[in-house]
């Protein structure tokens, strides 16, 4: 799962990329390639000036994505998140439009990552599959995502999908 979230501060449009990945797919470059697609969409289609990625200082794989994509470390925010009954520090990375290299083609809303994986909008028909991945990876995800224990049935995912569809309809980003 990967999302591009819209923000606006004093008229400046910017985005935030968040992601998680089932344990069986870790280490295949999926998030890096997927995030690149969202970066291109944010700068080319949404007119963002800045895109950020936040990652726990304990999650080397997550902040390595930002570093591979050319993001710069802005700050380490001390004890700003709470995971596994403890406060954790987050690294905040950013990429500015002027640092971005536009792709040769316009970004598309369905992107082939590899022969087994596409990035597409989240749809209601994906709810059972998403829940199955959350269930199969709950222990892996729990360390980084506090919401996993509150996501126990298809209805929870369907509520998420409705909120995502509303977010997209209001031009406030999307989940893929």
Backbone as a ProteinNet text record, in pm:
[ID]
protein_1_A
[PRIMARY]
XXXXXXXXXXXXXXXXXXXXXXXXXXXXXXXXXXXXXXXXXXXXXXXXXXXXXXXXXXXXXXXXXXXXXXXXXXXXXXXXXXXXXXXXXXXXXXXXXXXXXXXXXXXXXXXXXXXXXXXXXXXXXXXXXXXXXXXXXXXXXXXXXXXXXXXXXXXXXXXXXXXXXXXXXXXXXXXX
[TERTIARY]
85.7	0	90.6	55.6	130.6	31.9	55.8	-34.9	39.1	-25	23.5	-81.7	-46.7	-141.7	-118.2	-226.1	-222	-217.9	-137.3	-133.1	-122.1	-166.1	-148	-119.1	-11.7	28	47.9	-34.1	-24.1	-18.2	-101.1	-110.6	-9.7	87.5	186.6	135.4	124.7	79.7	199.3	180	285.1	223.3	301.8	250.5	336.7	275.7	347.5	322	428.8	417.7	429.6	334.8	338.8	321.5	379.4	374.4	393.7	348.1	380.3	379.6	446	463.1	456.7	388.1	383.6	526	554.7	690	747.7	663.8	712.9	764.4	730.2	771.1	885.7	929.2	1035.6	1165.4	1237.6	1368	1366.5	1252.4	1241.6	1233.7	1248.2	1243.1	1103.4	1002.3	864.3	828.4	859.9	823.8	903.6	1029.5	1110	1050.6	1019.7	962.2	822.1	744.7	609.6	614.9	703.2	716.3	761.9	850.1	893.6	775.1	683.2	563.1	480	464.6	385.9	455.8	586.9	662.3	635	643.8	618.4	475.7	379.1	240	224.4	285	271.3	326.7	443.1	504.1	440	414.7	363.8	213.6	135.5	-10.5	-73.2	-14	-75.1	-6.8	104.1	170.9	235.3	273.6	339.7	475.2	516.4	650.3	742.8	684.2	763.4	689.1	763.5	707.3	794	728.2	802.9	777.4	871.1	859	908.7	827.4	869.1	890.5	996.4	1025.3	1091.4	1059.4	1121.4	1272.5	1345.5	1491	1528.6	1434.1	1457.2	1428.5	1365.8	1323.4	1415	1531.8	1633	1582.2	1505.1	1453.9	1363.5	1284.4	1191.1	1263.7	1356.7	1423.5	1525.2	1569	1657.1	1584.8	1452.4	1373.9	1388.4	1367.6	1379	1518.5	1619.5	1757	1785.8	1737.9	1757.6	1691.3	1579.5	1504.5	1555.8	1662.8	1722.7	1664.9	1582.7	1528.2	1640.9	1628.6	1726.3	1668.5	1752.5	1709.8	1693.7	1571.9	1544.7	1570.5	1519.4	1525	1494.8	1543.6	1500.1	1409.8	1284.6	1186.3	1187.8	1225.9	1243.7	1110.4	1092.6	977.9	844.5	826.9	705.7	600.8	639.9	546	549	440.6	428	398.1	493.3	477.3	522.6	451.4	490.3	518.3	427.1	435.9	561.4	614	728.8	727.3	782.6	798.3	918.7	906.3	1016	1043	1165.5	1205.7	1173.5	1138.5	1113.8	1211.2	1260	1337.6	1239.2	1253.4	1169.7	1258.5	1225.6	1298.2	1210.1	1271.9	1193.8	1267.9	1185	1234.3	1160.2	1231.6	1170.8	1153.2	1054.6	1029.2	1156.8	1235	1356.2	1464.5	1453.1	1548.3	1502.1	1381.1	1316.5	1352.9	1375.9	1399	1272.7	1199.5	1074.9	1099.1	1003.6	1016.8	999.1	1040.9	1026	879.9	795.6	652.6	574.9	452.9	367.1	334	329.2	291.8	148.7	125.1	-7.4	-64.6	-194.4	-257.2	-262.4	-212.3	-188.1	-47.3	37.7	179.3	226.2	289.4	343.2	475.9	483.5	607	695.2	633.7	702.6	597.3	636.4	540.6	430.5	440.8	338.6	269	308	257.3	231.6	110.6	72.5	42.1	62.4	12.5	-117.6	-226.3	-357.2	-426.6	-530.8	-612.6	-671.2	-684.7	-753.6	-902.8	-963.5	-1106.6	-1173.1	-1305.2	-1380.1	-1355	-1339.3	-1319.1	-1186.5	-1097.2	-968.8	-975	-1087.7	-1096.6	-1056.7	-1108.1	-1075	-926.8	-870.3	-728.8	-641.1	-675.6	-598.9	-606	-726.9	-740.5	-659.4	-660.1	-581.9	-432.5	-383.9	-243	-213.1	-305.5	-287.3	-282.3	-378.6	-381.7	-253.4	-207.4	-89.1	38.8	34.5	155.7	140.6	40.9	9.7	132	205.2	321.9	429	450	549.3	507.4	379.5	330.1	312.2	278.3	248.5	361.7	483.4	598.9	599.1	539.1	547.4	413.1	303.7	172.5	75.8	43.4	-41.1	-182.7	-229.5	-368.5	-395.5	-293.7	-318.7	-404.2	-389.8	-468.8	-615	-645.8	-784.9	-849.2	-775.4	-825.2	-842.8	-968.2	-992.2	-1094.8	-1166.8	-1269.1	-1278.5	-1343.7	-1356.3	-1420.3	-1514.4	-1580.6	-1479.7	-1377.1	-1273.2	-1201.5	-1168.6	-1101.4	-1196.7	-1322.7	-1420.7	-1435.5	-1433.4	-1437.3	-1314.7	-1199.8	-1077.1	-1089.4	-1140.3	-1154.8	-1249.4	-1360.1	-1452	-1380	-1299	-1226.6	-1125	-1063.1	-966.4	-1036	-1151.9	-1226.3	-1269.9	-1310.5	-1347.9	-1225.1	-1113.1	-988.9	-954.7	-964.1	-932.3	-1031.8	-1160.6	-1263.6	-1246.5	-1186	-1162.6	-1022.3	-954.2	-820.1	-720.6	-731.7	-644	-547.7	-516.6	-424.2	-498.5	-426.8	-488.7	-403.3	-460.6	-390.8	-382.8	-273.6	-256.2	-206.2
-115.8	0	122.4	217.9	342.7	455.2	568.5	681	812.4	904	1041.1	1130	1197.9	1276.9	1426.2	1495.8	1639.1	1723.7	1828.1	1927.5	2065.4	2165.4	2302.8	2388.4	2465.6	2554.3	2693.1	2787.2	2925.6	2933.6	2853.6	2855.5	2768	2712.3	2623.9	2480.4	2418.8	2280	2186.7	2084.8	1985.6	1851.1	1746.4	1612.1	1534.6	1428.7	1336.8	1194.9	1119.6	981	892.2	799.5	698.9	562.2	459.4	326.8	218.3	100.4	-22.9	-135.5	-244.5	-353	-486.1	-583.2	-718.1	-773.2	-844.5	-893.5	-972.5	-1051.6	-1136.3	-1056.5	-927.2	-845.4	-749.1	-744.8	-654.4	-688.9	-584.3	-604.2	-621.2	-595.7	-610.6	-478	-366.5	-235.5	-186.5	-255.8	-220.6	-81.9	-54.4	76.1	187.2	165.9	269.3	305.6	205.1	232.6	293.2	245.3	298.7	443.5	472	608.7	703.3	656.6	741.2	781.4	688.5	718.7	826.2	815	914.6	1050	1049.1	1175	1244.8	1169.2	1226	1279.8	1205.3	1252.8	1380	1383.1	1499.7	1626.3	1617.4	1735.6	1770.7	1670	1696.1	1723.6	1648.8	1658.7	1745.9	1749.4	1822.9	1956.5	1984.1	2112	2130.8	2020.9	2032.7	2099.7	2172.1	2228.1	2140.8	2058.2	1979.3	1849.4	1740.6	1612.2	1560.8	1510.4	1460	1310.6	1248.1	1111.2	1113	1056.2	1041.9	894.5	862.2	723.3	716.6	613.3	592.3	578.5	631.9	614.6	468.8	388.1	244.2	163.4	226.1	153.5	190.6	130.4	162.9	141	34.7	8.3	121.9	177	282.4	412	455.2	581	563.5	439.9	415.4	443	422.2	454	602.1	686.4	831.5	867.9	809.1	840.4	795.3	675.5	628.3	720	780.9	866.2	1011	1038.9	1171.4	1270.9	1225.1	1313.6	1355	1474.4	1527.6	1519.9	1484.1	1480.3	1622.9	1658.4	1791.6	1796.9	1695.5	1702.1	1563.2	1538.6	1422.8	1477.2	1433.9	1480	1382	1431	1344.7	1305.7	1176.7	1118.9	1174.9	1182	1239.9	1133.8	1006.7	898.5	797.1	719.5	620.3	484.6	392	257.6	156.6	45.7	-63.8	-16.1	65.8	114.3	195.4	263	350.6	467.7	578.6	692.9	667.5	707	688.6	819.1	832.6	947.6	920.2	1025.5	1013	1100.8	1046.9	1126.2	1185.7	1314.1	1380.4	1418.4	1360.7	1386.4	1467.3	1547.9	1620.7	1623.6	1637.9	1658.5	1778.8	1875	1995.1	1978	2047.8	2042.9	2073.7	2170.7	2209.8	2101.6	2004.3	1893.6	1770	1774.8	1662.2	1659.5	1540.7	1521.6	1462.7	1540.2	1489.1	1365.5	1272.2	1153	1190.3	1100.6	1122.9	1124.6	1046.3	1041	1094.4	1140.8	1183.2	1064	1083.1	973.3	928.1	801	745.2	695.3	671.7	628.7	477.1	407.1	264.4	242.7	193.2	182.4	39.6	-20.1	-154.7	-148.2	-208	-210.8	-326.2	-444	-560.1	-653.5	-772.3	-860.6	-914.2	-892	-940	-827.6	-703	-595.5	-467.1	-411.3	-280.3	-188.2	-58.7	41.8	92.2	81.7	128.9	194.2	270.3	325	212.5	235.4	140.9	149.7	34.5	27	-64.9	-53	-134	-283.3	-322.8	-464.4	-517.9	-429.8	-471.9	-494.2	-465.5	-468.2	-602.6	-711.6	-843.8	-876.4	-840.8	-866.5	-785.2	-658.5	-573.9	-630.1	-667.3	-724.6	-853.5	-936.9	-1060.9	-1030.7	-926.2	-888.2	-830.5	-751.2	-699	-815.9	-909.7	-1026.1	-1108.2	-1132.6	-1215.5	-1148.1	-1016.7	-941.1	-857	-888.3	-807.1	-788.2	-895.3	-883.3	-794.3	-808.6	-727.7	-579.9	-552.7	-415.7	-346.6	-423.1	-366.6	-278.1	-317.1	-242.5	-97.4	-73.3	59.6	128.5	53.9	111.3	79.7	180.6	161.2	117.7	135.9	106	-41	-124.8	-261.9	-342.8	-321.3	-399.8	-357.4	-239	-193.1	-227.1	-292.9	-330.9	-482.3	-526.3	-668.9	-729.8	-648.5	-704	-623.1	-680.7	-618.2	-479.8	-463.3	-333	-223.7	-257.7	-158.7	-111.9	-204.8	-170.2	-94.3	-133.7	-63.4	81.5	107.3	245.7	322.7	256.5	317.7	351.5	257.9	279.6	396.4	405.1	519.8	651.6	653.9	778.5	811.4	709.8	729.5	784.4	728.9	776	920.8	956.6	1095.5	1186.4	1142	1218.4	1247	1144.4	1162.6	1255.1	1238.7	1322.6	1470.2	1498.2	1636	1684.9	1604.2	1637	1656.1	1571.5	1577.7	1460	1397.5	1284.7	1154	1044.2	913.6	804.2	685.5	566.8	467.9	394.1	294.3	165.1
0	0	0	-83.2	-87.8	-113.2	-51.9	-68.9	-83.9	-154.5	-169.7	-107.1	-0.9	76.5	51.3	23.3	-10	116.5	113.2	220.5	155.7	227.5	182.3	304.3	296.3	404.4	346.5	389.4	341.8	189.4	122.8	-22.9	-94.1	-22.1	-83.7	-80.8	-198.5	-209.2	-190.7	-109.5	-91.5	-59.9	-76.7	-55.7	40.8	92.4	180.8	131.9	116.1	73.9	197.2	209.2	315	252.5	313.9	253.3	357.2	321.1	393.2	292.8	327.3	233.4	306.8	248	304.1	311.2	417.5	443.6	325.8	257.8	149	28.5	20.4	-93	-61	65.3	107.9	33.6	-7.5	-69.6	-220.4	-283.3	-428.4	-502.9	-433.5	-498.7	-531.1	-482.1	-514.5	-462.3	-336.7	-279.4	-345.6	-373.9	-439.9	-575.6	-657.9	-789.7	-778.2	-684.4	-665.5	-617.8	-523.2	-473	-583.4	-671.7	-783.6	-869.7	-892.6	-970.8	-900.9	-768.8	-695.7	-690.7	-683.2	-688.2	-821.1	-929.9	-1062.8	-1072.2	-1018.8	-1019.1	-937.7	-819.9	-733.1	-794.8	-854.3	-914.1	-1048.9	-1132.7	-1267.6	-1270.4	-1194.1	-1203.7	-1095.9	-978.1	-867	-838.6	-901.2	-883.2	-746.5	-682	-551.7	-568.2	-465.3	-461.3	-377.5	-291.7	-197.6	-169.5	-156.7	-114.3	-0.3	104.3	219.5	239.4	308	357.5	501.2	591.7	731.6	761	834.7	868.8	1005.2	1078.8	1209.7	1194.4	1289.4	1289.1	1308.6	1355	1374.1	1248.3	1147.8	1027.7	910.8	908	808.4	666.4	641.7	507.4	460	550.9	512.9	478.7	562.4	528.4	416.3	391.2	276.7	144.5	142.1	22.3	-10	90.4	69.9	19.8	79.4	40.2	-103.4	-141.7	-279.8	-381.4	-342.6	-434.6	-437	-364.5	-368.3	-269.3	-176.8	-74.2	20.2	74.6	169.5	310.6	406.3	545.9	596.4	636.3	690.7	840.3	911.3	1057.1	1114.3	1232.7	1310.3	1420.2	1415.8	1514.5	1631.6	1747.9	1863.3	1926.2	1947.7	2017.2	1968.3	1837.2	1778.5	1744.6	1748.6	1718.5	1832.5	1840.1	1946.8	1884.7	1890.1	1835.8	1940.1	1948.6	2038.5	2180.9	2230.9	2369.3	2398.9	2296.9	2320.8	2223.2	2266.3	2177.5	2088	1960.4	1865.9	1791.6	1746.6	1666.7	1520	1446.9	1303.5	1226.5	1115.5	1021.6	922.2	893.5	794.3	676.4	560.7	436.7	342.8	256.1	156.6	23.2	-81	-216.5	-271.3	-323.7	-381	-531.7	-584.8	-729.7	-807.9	-764.7	-837.5	-833.7	-742.4	-733.7	-812.6	-862.3	-930.5	-1077.8	-1130.2	-1273.2	-1334.1	-1414.7	-1473.7	-1559.7	-1559.9	-1644.7	-1791.5	-1878.9	-2022.2	-2064.9	-1995.2	-2024.8	-1905.2	-1929.8	-1820.1	-1732.3	-1598.8	-1511.3	-1538.9	-1520.6	-1543.1	-1410.5	-1407.7	-1284.1	-1271.2	-1370.3	-1358.5	-1410.2	-1322.7	-1356.2	-1330.3	-1427.2	-1415.5	-1341.2	-1222.3	-1144.7	-1191.2	-1207.3	-1262.8	-1320.4	-1361.8	-1429.4	-1338.2	-1208.5	-1115.3	-1039.4	-1061.5	-977	-1055.3	-1037.8	-1090	-973.1	-992.6	-898.9	-958.1	-881.4	-925.4	-807.9	-837.9	-730.8	-647.3	-518.4	-431.1	-461.4	-480.2	-508.8	-407.2	-394.3	-299.2	-322.5	-446.6	-477.5	-422.4	-378.6	-322.3	-171.4	-107.7	38.9	98.5	45.2	101.4	83.2	-30.6	-56	38.4	59.2	150.6	291.7	337	470.6	483.4	380.8	384.7	399.9	331.3	343.8	482.6	535.7	672	769.5	758.1	848	837.8	716.2	695.5	743.9	755.2	789.4	915.3	995.8	1113.8	1204.5	1233.6	1321.3	1259.8	1131.1	1059.5	1057.3	1030.3	1017.7	1152.4	1255.4	1387.8	1438.5	1407.2	1456	1407.1	1288.1	1227.6	1210.9	1214.5	1185.3	1298.6	1376.3	1493.2	1462.6	1340.1	1307	1280.3	1266.2	1222.2	1318.5	1447.3	1542.7	1545.3	1495.3	1488.2	1353.3	1267.1	1134.4	1134.2	1159	1178.9	1085.2	1010.2	922.3	793.9	695.6	564.5	576.9	667.7	686.1	722.2	799.7	833.4	707	620	494.7	402.8	398.5	314.5	359.4	489.6	539.2	492.5	496.3	447.1	298.3	218.6	74.2	48	121.6	105	133.4	238.8	270.2	161.7	103.5	-5.1	-129.2	-161.6	-277.8	-259.2	-138.3	-108.8	-122.8	-67.8	-76.8	-223.2	-307.8	-448.6	-516.6	-486.9	-551.4	-516.1	-400.1	-358.4	-400	-483.2	-531.9	-418.1	-316.9	-200.8	-193.2	-306.5	-308.2	-330.7	-317.7	-339	-278.7	-271	-221.8	-336.6	-340.8	-446.4	-386
[MASK]
++++++++++++++++++++++++++++++++++++++++++++++++++++++++++++++++++++++++++++++++++++++++++++++++++++++++++++++++++++++++++++++++++++++++++++++++++++++++++++++++++++++++++++++++

